[in-house]
Short mmCIF file of C-alpha atoms in Angstrom, two decimals:
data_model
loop_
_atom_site.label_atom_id
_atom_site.label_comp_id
_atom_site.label_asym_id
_atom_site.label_seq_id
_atom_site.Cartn_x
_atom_site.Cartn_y
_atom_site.Cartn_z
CA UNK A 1 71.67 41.25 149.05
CA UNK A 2 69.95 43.14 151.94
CA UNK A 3 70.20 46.36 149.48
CA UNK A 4 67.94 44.43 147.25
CA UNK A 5 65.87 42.90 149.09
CA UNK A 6 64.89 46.64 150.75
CA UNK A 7 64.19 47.50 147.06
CA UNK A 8 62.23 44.87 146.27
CA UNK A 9 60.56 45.27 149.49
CA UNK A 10 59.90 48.89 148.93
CA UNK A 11 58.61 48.37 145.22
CA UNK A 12 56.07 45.48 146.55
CA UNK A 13 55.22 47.99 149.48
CA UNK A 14 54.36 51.08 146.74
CA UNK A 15 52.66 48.77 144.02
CA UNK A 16 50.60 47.63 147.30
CA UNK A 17 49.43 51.07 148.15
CA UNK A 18 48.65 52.43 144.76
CA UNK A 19 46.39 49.88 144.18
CA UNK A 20 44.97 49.74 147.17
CA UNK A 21 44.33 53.24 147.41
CA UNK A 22 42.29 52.82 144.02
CA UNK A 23 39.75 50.88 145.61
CA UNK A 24 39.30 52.82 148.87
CA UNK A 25 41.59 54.51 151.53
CA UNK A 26 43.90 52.87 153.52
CA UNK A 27 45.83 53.66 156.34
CA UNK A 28 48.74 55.79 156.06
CA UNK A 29 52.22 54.10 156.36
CA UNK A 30 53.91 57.11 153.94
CA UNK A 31 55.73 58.54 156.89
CA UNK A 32 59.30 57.36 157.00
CA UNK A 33 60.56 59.05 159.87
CA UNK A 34 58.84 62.47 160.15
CA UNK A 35 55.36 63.55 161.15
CA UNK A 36 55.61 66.79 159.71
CA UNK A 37 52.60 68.20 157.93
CA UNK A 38 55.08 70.86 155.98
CA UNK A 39 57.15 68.45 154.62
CA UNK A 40 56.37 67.46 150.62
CA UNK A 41 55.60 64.04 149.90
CA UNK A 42 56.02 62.35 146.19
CA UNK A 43 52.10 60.85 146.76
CA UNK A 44 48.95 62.18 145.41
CA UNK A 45 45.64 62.63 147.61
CA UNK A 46 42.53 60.79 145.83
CA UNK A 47 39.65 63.06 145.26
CA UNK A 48 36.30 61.66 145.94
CA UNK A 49 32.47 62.30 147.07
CA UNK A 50 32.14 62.53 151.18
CA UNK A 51 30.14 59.60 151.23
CA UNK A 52 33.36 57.75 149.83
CA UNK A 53 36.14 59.11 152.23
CA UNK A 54 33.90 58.61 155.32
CA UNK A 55 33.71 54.89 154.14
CA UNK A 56 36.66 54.35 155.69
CA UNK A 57 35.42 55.10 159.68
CA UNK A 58 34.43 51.71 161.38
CA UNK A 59 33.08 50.40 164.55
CA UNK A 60 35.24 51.48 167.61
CA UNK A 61 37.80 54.56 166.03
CA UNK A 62 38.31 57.61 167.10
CA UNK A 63 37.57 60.92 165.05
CA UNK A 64 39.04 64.28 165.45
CA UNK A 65 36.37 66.95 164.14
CA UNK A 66 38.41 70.60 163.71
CA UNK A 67 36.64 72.68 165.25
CA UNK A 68 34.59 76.85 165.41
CA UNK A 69 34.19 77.93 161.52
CA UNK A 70 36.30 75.17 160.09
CA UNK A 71 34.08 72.78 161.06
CA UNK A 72 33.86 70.88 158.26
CA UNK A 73 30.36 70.57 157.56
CA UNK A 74 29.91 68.37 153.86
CA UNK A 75 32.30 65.70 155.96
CA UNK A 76 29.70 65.83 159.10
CA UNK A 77 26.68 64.55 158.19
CA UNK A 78 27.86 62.31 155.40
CA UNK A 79 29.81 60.16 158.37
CA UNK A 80 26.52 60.05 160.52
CA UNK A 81 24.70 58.86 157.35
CA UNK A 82 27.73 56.02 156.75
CA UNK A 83 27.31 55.09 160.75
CA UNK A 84 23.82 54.37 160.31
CA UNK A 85 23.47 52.63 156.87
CA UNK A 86 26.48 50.39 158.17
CA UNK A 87 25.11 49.91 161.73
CA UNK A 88 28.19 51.01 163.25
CA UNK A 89 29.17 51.18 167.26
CA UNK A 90 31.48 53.09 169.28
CA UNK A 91 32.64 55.74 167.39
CA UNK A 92 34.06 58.60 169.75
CA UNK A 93 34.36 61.61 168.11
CA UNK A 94 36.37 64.03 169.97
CA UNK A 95 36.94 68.26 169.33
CA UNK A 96 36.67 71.43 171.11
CA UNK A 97 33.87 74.03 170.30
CA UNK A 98 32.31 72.94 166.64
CA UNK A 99 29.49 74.86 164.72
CA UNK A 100 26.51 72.88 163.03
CA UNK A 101 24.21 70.64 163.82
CA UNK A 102 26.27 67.85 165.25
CA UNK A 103 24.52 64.73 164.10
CA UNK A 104 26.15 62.80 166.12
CA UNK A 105 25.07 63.92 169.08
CA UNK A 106 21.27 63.27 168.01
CA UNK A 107 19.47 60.75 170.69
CA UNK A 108 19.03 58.74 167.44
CA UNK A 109 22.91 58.44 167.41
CA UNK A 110 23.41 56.93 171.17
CA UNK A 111 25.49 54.03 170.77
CA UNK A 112 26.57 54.46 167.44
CA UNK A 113 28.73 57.71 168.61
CA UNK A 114 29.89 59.21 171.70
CA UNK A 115 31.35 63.17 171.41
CA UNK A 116 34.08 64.04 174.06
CA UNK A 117 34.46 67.67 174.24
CA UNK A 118 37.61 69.25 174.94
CA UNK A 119 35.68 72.81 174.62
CA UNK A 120 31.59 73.10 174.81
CA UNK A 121 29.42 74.19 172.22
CA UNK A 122 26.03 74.57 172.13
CA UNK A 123 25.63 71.61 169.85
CA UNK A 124 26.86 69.46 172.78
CA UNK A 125 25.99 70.63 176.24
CA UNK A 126 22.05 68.92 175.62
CA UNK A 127 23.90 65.57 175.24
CA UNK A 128 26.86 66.06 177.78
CA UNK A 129 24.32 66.67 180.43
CA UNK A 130 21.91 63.99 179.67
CA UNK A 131 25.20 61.45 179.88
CA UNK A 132 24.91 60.66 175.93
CA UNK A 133 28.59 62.60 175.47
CA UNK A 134 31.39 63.46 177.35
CA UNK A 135 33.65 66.66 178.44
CA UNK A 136 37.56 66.87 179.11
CA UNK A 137 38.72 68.97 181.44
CA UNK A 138 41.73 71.08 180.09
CA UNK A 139 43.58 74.09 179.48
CA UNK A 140 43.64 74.75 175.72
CA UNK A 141 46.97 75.21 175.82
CA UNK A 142 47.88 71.42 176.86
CA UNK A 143 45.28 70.19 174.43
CA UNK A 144 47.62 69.36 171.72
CA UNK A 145 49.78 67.30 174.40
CA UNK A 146 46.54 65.01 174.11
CA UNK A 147 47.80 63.64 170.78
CA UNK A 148 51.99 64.37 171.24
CA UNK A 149 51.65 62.27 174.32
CA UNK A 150 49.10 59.43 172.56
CA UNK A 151 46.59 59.90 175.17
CA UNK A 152 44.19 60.61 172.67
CA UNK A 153 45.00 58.60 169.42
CA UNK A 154 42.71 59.80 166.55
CA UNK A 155 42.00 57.20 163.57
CA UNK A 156 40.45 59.20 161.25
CA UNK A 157 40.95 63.63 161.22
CA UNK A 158 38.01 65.07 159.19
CA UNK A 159 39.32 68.83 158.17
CA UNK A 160 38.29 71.79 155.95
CA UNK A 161 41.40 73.50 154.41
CA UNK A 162 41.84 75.98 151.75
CA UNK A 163 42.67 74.39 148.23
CA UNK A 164 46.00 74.03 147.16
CA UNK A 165 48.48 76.78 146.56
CA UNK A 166 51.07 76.54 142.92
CA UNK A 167 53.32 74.71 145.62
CA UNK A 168 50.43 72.14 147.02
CA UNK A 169 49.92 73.63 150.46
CA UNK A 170 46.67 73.85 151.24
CA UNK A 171 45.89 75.92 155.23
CA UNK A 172 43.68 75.46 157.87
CA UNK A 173 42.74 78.61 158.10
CA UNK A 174 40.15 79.95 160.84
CA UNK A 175 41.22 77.09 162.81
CA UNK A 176 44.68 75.98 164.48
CA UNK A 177 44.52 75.30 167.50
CA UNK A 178 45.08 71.81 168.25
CA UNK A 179 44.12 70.79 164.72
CA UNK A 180 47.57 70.53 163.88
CA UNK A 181 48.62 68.25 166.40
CA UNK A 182 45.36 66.03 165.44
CA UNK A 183 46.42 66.15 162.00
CA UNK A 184 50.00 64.90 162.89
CA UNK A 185 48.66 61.98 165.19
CA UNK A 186 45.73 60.58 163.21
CA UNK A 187 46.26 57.28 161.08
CA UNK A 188 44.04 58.82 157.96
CA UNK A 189 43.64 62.57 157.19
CA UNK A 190 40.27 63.93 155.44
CA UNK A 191 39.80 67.06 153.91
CA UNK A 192 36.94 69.21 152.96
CA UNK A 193 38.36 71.72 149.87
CA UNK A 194 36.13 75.10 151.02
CA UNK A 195 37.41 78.27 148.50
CA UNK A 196 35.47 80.20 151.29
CA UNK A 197 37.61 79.35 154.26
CA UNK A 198 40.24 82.43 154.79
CA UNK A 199 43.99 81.45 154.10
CA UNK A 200 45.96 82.20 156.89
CA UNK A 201 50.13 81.53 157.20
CA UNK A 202 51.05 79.95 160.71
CA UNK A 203 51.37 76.75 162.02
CA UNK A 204 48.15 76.25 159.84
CA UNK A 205 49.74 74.57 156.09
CA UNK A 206 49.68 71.27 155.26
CA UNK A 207 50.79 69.98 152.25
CA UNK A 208 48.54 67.86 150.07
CA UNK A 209 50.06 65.00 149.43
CA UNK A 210 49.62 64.10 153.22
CA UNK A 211 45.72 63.73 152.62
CA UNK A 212 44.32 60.28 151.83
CA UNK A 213 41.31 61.93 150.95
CA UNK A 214 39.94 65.43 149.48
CA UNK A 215 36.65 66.60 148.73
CA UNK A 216 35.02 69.66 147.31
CA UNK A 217 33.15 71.58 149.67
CA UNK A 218 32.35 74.99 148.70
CA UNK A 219 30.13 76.09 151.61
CA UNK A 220 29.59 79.66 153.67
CA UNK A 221 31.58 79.66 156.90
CA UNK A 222 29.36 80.13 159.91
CA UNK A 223 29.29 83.59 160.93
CA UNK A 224 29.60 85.08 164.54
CA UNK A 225 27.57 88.52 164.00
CA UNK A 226 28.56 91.70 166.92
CA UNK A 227 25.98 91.41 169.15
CA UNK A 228 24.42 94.53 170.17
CA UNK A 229 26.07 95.67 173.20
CA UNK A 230 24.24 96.53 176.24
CA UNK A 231 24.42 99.96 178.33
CA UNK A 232 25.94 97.71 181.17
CA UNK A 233 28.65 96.13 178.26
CA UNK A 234 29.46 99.72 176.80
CA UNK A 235 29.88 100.88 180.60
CA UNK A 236 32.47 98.05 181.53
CA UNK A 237 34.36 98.16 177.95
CA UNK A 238 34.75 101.59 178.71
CA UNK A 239 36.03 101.25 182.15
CA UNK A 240 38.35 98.79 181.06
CA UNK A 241 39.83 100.84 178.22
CA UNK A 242 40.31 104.12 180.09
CA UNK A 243 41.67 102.25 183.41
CA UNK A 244 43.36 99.06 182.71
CA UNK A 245 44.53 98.99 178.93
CA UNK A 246 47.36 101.80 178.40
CA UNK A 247 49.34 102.21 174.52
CA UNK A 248 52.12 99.68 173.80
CA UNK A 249 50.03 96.89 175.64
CA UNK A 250 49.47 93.54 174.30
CA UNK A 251 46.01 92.19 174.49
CA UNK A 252 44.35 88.73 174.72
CA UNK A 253 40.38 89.62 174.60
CA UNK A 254 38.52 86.62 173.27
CA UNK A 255 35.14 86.91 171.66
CA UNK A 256 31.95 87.83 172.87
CA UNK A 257 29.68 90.97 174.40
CA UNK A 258 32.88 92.20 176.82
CA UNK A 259 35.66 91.98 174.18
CA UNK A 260 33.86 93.44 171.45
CA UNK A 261 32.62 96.14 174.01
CA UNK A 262 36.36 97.15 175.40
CA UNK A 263 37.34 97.14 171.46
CA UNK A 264 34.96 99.53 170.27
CA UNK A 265 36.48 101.58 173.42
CA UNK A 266 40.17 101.61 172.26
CA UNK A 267 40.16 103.82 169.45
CA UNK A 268 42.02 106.70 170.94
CA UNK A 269 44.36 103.94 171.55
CA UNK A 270 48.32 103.63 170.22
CA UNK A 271 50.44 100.75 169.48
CA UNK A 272 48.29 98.25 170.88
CA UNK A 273 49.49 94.48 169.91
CA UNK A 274 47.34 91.10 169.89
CA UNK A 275 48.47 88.07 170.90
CA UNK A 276 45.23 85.55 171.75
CA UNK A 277 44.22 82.30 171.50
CA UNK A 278 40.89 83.84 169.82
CA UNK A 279 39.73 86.99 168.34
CA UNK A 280 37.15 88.07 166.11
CA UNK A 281 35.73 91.19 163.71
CA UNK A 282 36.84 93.68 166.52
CA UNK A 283 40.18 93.57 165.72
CA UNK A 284 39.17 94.87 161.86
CA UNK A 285 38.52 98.68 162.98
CA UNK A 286 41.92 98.87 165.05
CA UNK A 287 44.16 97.47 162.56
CA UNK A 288 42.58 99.94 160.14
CA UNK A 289 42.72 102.88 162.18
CA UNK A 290 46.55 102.59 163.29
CA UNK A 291 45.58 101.22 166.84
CA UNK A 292 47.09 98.02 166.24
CA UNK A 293 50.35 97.80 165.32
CA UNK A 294 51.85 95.01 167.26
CA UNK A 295 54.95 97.26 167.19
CA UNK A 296 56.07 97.03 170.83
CA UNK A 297 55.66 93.02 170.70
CA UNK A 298 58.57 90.47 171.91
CA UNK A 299 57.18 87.28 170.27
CA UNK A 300 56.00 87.71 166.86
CA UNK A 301 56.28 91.97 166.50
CA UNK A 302 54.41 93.05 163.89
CA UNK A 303 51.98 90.31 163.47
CA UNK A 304 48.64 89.45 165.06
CA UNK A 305 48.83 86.39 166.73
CA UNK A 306 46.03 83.92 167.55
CA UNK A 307 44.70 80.32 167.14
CA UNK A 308 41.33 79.85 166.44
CA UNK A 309 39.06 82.90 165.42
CA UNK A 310 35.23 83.04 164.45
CA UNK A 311 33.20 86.00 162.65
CA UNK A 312 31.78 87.70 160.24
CA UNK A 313 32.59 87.04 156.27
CA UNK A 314 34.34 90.78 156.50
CA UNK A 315 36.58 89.43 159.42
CA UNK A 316 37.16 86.14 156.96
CA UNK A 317 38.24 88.41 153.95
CA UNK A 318 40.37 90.25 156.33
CA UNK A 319 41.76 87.29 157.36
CA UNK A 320 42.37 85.87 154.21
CA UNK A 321 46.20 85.75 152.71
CA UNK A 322 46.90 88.20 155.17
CA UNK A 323 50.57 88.47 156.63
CA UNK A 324 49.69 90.41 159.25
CA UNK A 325 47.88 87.88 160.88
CA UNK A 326 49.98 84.40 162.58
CA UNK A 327 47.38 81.30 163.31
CA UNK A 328 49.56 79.19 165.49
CA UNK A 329 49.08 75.79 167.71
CA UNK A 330 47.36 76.42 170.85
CA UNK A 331 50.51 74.76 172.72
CA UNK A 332 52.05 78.02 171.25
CA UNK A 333 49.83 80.68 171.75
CA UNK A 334 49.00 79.56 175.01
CA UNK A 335 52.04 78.72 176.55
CA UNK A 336 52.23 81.12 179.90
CA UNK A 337 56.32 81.92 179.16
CA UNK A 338 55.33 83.07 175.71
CA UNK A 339 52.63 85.27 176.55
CA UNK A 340 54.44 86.42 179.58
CA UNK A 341 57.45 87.74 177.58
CA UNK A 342 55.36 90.11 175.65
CA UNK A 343 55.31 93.76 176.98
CA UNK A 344 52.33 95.27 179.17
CA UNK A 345 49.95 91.69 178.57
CA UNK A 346 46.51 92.78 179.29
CA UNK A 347 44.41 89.53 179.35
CA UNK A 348 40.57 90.30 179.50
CA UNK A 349 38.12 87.51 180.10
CA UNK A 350 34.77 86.95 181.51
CA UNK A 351 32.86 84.19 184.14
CA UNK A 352 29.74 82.93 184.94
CA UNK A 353 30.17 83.30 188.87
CA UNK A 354 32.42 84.67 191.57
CA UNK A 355 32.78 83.82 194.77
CA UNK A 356 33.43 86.63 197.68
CA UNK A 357 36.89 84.93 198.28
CA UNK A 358 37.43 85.01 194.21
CA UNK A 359 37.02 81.66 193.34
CA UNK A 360 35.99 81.69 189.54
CA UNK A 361 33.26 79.28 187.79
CA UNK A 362 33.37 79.95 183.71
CA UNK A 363 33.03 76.18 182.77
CA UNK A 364 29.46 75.40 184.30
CA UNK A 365 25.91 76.27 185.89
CA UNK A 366 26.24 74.11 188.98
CA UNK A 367 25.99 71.02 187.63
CA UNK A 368 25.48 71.70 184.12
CA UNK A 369 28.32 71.68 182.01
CA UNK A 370 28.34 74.98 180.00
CA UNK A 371 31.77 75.78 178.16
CA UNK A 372 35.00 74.95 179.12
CA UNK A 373 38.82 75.97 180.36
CA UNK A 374 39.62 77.47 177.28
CA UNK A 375 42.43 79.94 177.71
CA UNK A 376 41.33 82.09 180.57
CA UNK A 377 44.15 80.75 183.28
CA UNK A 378 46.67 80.57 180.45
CA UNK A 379 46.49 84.16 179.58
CA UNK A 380 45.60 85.57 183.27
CA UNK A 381 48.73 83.84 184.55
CA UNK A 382 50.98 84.67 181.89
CA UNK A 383 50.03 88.85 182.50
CA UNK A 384 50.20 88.32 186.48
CA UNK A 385 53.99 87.20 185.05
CA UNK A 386 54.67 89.25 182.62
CA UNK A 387 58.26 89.87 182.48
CA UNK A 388 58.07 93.69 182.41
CA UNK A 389 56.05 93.43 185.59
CA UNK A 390 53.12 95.74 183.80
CA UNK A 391 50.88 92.65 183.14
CA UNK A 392 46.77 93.16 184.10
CA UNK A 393 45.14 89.59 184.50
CA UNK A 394 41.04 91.18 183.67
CA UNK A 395 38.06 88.96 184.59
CA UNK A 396 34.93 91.13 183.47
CA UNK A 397 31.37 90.54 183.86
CA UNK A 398 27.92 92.14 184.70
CA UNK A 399 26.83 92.48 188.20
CA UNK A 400 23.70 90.63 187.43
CA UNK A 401 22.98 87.24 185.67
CA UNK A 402 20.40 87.22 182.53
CA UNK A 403 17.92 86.03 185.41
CA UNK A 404 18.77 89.12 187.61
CA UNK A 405 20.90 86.92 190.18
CA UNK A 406 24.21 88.29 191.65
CA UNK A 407 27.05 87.12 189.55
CA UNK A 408 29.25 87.77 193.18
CA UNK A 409 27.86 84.93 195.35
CA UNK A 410 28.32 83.87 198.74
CA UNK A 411 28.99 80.21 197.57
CA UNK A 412 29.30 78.97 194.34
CA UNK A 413 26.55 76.40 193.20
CA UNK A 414 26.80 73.28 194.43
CA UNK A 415 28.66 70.87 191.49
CA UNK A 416 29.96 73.81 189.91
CA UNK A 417 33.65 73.38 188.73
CA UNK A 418 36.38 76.27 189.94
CA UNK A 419 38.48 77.08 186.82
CA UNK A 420 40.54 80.18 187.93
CA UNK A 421 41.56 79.92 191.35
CA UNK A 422 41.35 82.43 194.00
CA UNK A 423 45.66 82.69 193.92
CA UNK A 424 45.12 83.32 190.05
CA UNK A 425 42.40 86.70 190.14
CA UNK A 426 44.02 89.99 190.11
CA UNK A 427 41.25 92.21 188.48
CA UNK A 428 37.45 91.77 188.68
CA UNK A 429 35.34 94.17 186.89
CA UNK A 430 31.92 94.84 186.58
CA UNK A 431 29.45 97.97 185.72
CA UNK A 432 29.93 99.39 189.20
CA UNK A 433 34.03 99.04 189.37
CA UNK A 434 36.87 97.44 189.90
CA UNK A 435 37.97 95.25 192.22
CA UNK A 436 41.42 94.53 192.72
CA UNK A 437 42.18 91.37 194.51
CA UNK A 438 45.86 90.86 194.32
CA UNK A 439 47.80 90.36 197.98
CA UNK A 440 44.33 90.87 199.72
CA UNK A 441 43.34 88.36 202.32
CA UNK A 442 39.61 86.96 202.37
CA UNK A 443 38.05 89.61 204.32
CA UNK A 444 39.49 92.26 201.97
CA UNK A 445 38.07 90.23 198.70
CA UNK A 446 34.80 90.42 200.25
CA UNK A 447 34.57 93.98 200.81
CA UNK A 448 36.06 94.48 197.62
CA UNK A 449 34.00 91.96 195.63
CA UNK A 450 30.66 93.01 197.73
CA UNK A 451 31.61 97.01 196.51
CA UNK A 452 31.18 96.50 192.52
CA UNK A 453 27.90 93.52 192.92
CA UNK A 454 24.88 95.16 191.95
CA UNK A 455 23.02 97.67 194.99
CA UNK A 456 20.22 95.05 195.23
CA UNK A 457 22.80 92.29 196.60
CA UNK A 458 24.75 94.33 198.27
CA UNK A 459 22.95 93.74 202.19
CA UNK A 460 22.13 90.17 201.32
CA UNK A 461 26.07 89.73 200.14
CA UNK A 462 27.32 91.58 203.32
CA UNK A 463 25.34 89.43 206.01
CA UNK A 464 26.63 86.20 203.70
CA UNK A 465 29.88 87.34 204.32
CA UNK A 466 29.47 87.81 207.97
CA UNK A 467 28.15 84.64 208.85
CA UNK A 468 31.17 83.10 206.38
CA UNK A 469 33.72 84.88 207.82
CA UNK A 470 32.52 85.63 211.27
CA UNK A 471 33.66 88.94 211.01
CA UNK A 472 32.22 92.08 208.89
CA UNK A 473 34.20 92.62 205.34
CA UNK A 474 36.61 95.44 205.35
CA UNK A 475 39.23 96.86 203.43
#
């Protein structure tokens, strides 16, 4: 008897769905007893316009937005259109770093949506610091735990993702991070179908049958062009890569002026391996001329490792079905006793201030919220720990500001947020040196710190540090 009733309960429950999901989408109940985007489902996604798989947001959910150049930009704006025709409230929409306009963060959108950043993009910091959105403290690496842990509980994921492969996985390509865990959490999965986004092999595949909703959305990825590196950039890349970075060593580099500048420095380089939460196009001239190898690697050898990447559409192509190259979860790639077990981990990232007892702002201008945590204490603790003993924990930066302040500061701004502590720094570089702060007391830092600041600080710094200290900076 209870065998048949479960039958007949089951058959009710699947006619139910199907013709339900004719109409419109509906939340998912598929699961039995896994979560697991891998995993092949007998169920068919429904293909449909934007405008019709948005429909299905309301008043008061919650909406994951993946992130950097997987943003998925057809889903975007066709939401903000739905939220305004429909005269909806209350919708938080929650990522880390996103490219695009961001609609919803429009003054025209207050009340109707709320962002809350986990990682700041341009698109956001104009409405985080005028108190129409909202930013989350957090290591990348625990962002993921946001969703495992239900502290975050998404409604609605809006995705891009390559289409289909003969066996119905479709990838997230550029963009891992803590999409996956979003993806795994969230009640209704949306995603745009972009030929142009790279397929990468990872963490990153989801099958399709675990969409409610696909639609096409051929569109060029936003690009990340090389900036054109300063004399000061060049000058510190190169310092880095003949003093700090030695063959066999596993890198975590990030993206921007600094990275791209100790990259373009490494080519006399051997065996180097990658394993970073982000990377972009300077990886491309070291895999092709031998200097990466990821030989010497513990976790993952052979393979490039990383989690979310941004570029140009030669870094896409390069990324694209490539083996070589691992996009993993962020709770993965981040986690301090995986990075630490790889050999000779040189992590290399950059600030916005310093103080002369090495406290370390990179999240904000005072006030002003500017970025975020990212993985910068992630990947300088795991090379302080690195298990061979031969890790380099890098923070590098110019002297000077864009204003032509001291980045090396007496104090730093008032309301500005400490991300790496003062326990944490090990290395600080900048176009004049480097300062190594490990085991020194304050006084020490100072002298150290005030040595590489630019020449024009350099007196001003000094007498700071005096009346800080009450006693003169020394080695």
């Amino acid at each position: 008897m209870g065998i048949a009733f479960n039958r007949i309960n089951f058959t009710f429950r699947s006619f139910l769905r199907q013709n339900l999901l004719s109409s419109r989408i509906i939340k998912r109940t598929f699961y039995g007893y896994s979560k697991e985007p891998f995993q092949p489902l007998n169920r068919e996604p429904k293909w449909m316009s934007a405008e019709e798989a948005v429909q299905i947001i309301k008043s008061g959910d919650t909406v994951f937005l993946q992130g950097i150049a997987a943003t998925p930009r057809k889903l975007v704006p066709a939401m903000v259109e739905h939220a305004k025709k429909e005269k909806l409230k209350n919708i938080t929409v929650c990522h880390i770093h996103t490219e695009g306009a961001a609609e919803y963060n429009h003054p025209d959108c207050e009340g109707i949506f709320r962002s809350n950043s986990f990682f700041v993009g341009g698109n956001c910091r104009e409405a985080i610091n005028s108190g129409r959105g909202d930013f989350v403290p957090i290591f990348l690496g625990e962002i993921p735990f946001l969703f495992h842990r239900e502290i975050v509980k998404p409604d609605v994921a809006l995705v891009q993702v390559t289409p289909p492969d003969n066996h119905g996985y479709c990838s997230l390509g550029s963009s891992v991070d803590c999409t996956r865990a979003a993806v795994q959490h969230s009640k209704v999965i949306i995603g745009q179908v972009n030929p142009r986004l790279p397929r990468t092999f990872g963490d990153g595949l989801i099958h399709k049958s675990h969409f409610d909703a696909l639609v096409e959305g051929q569109l060029e990825l936003p690009e990340l062009k090389p900036p054109k590196l300063t004399d000061v950039e060049v000058t510190i890349g190169k310092l880095i890569a003949d003093n700090l970075v030695v063959d066999g060593a596993t890198l975590q580099m990030g993206i921007g002026s600094i990275p791209d500048a100790v990259l373009a420095s490494l080519k006399g380089h051997k065996d180097l391996g990658v394993h970073s939460e982000m990377f972009s196009d300077g990886v491309v001239d070291l895999v092709e001329s031998g200097c990466i190898t990821n030989h010497q690697k513990k976790i993952q050898p052979g393979k490039i490792v990383g989690s979310l990447t941004f570029g140009t559409r030669r870094f896409y192509d390069f990324m694209d079905n490539n083996p070589f190259i691992m996009m993993m979860g962020a709770e993965y790639v981040n986690s301090i006793p995986v990075i630490a077990s790889n050999p000779k981990v040189t992590a290399i990232n950059s600030c916005i201030e310093i103080d002369l007892t090495g406290q370390v702002v990179s999240d904000s201008i005072g006030t002003r919220i500017y970025s975020g945590f990212g993985g910068q204490v992630d990947f300088l603790r795991g090379a302080a720990v690195c298990h061979d003993g031969l890790g380099k924990p890098i923070l590098a930066m110019p002297s000077l500001s864009s204003k032509g302040d001291s980045k090396i500061t007496p104090f730093i701004k008032q309301g500005a947020g400490v991300v790496t502590t003062r326990a944490h720094v090990h290395y600080v570089m900048t176009e004049y040196g480097i300062a190594f702060l490990f085991g020194k007391n304050i006084r020490q830092r100072a002298h150290a710190l005030i040595e590489i600041a630019h020449p024009t600080h350099r007196e001003s710094l000094e007498k700071a540090a005096f009346e800080r200290l009450k006693c003169m900076p020394s080695p």
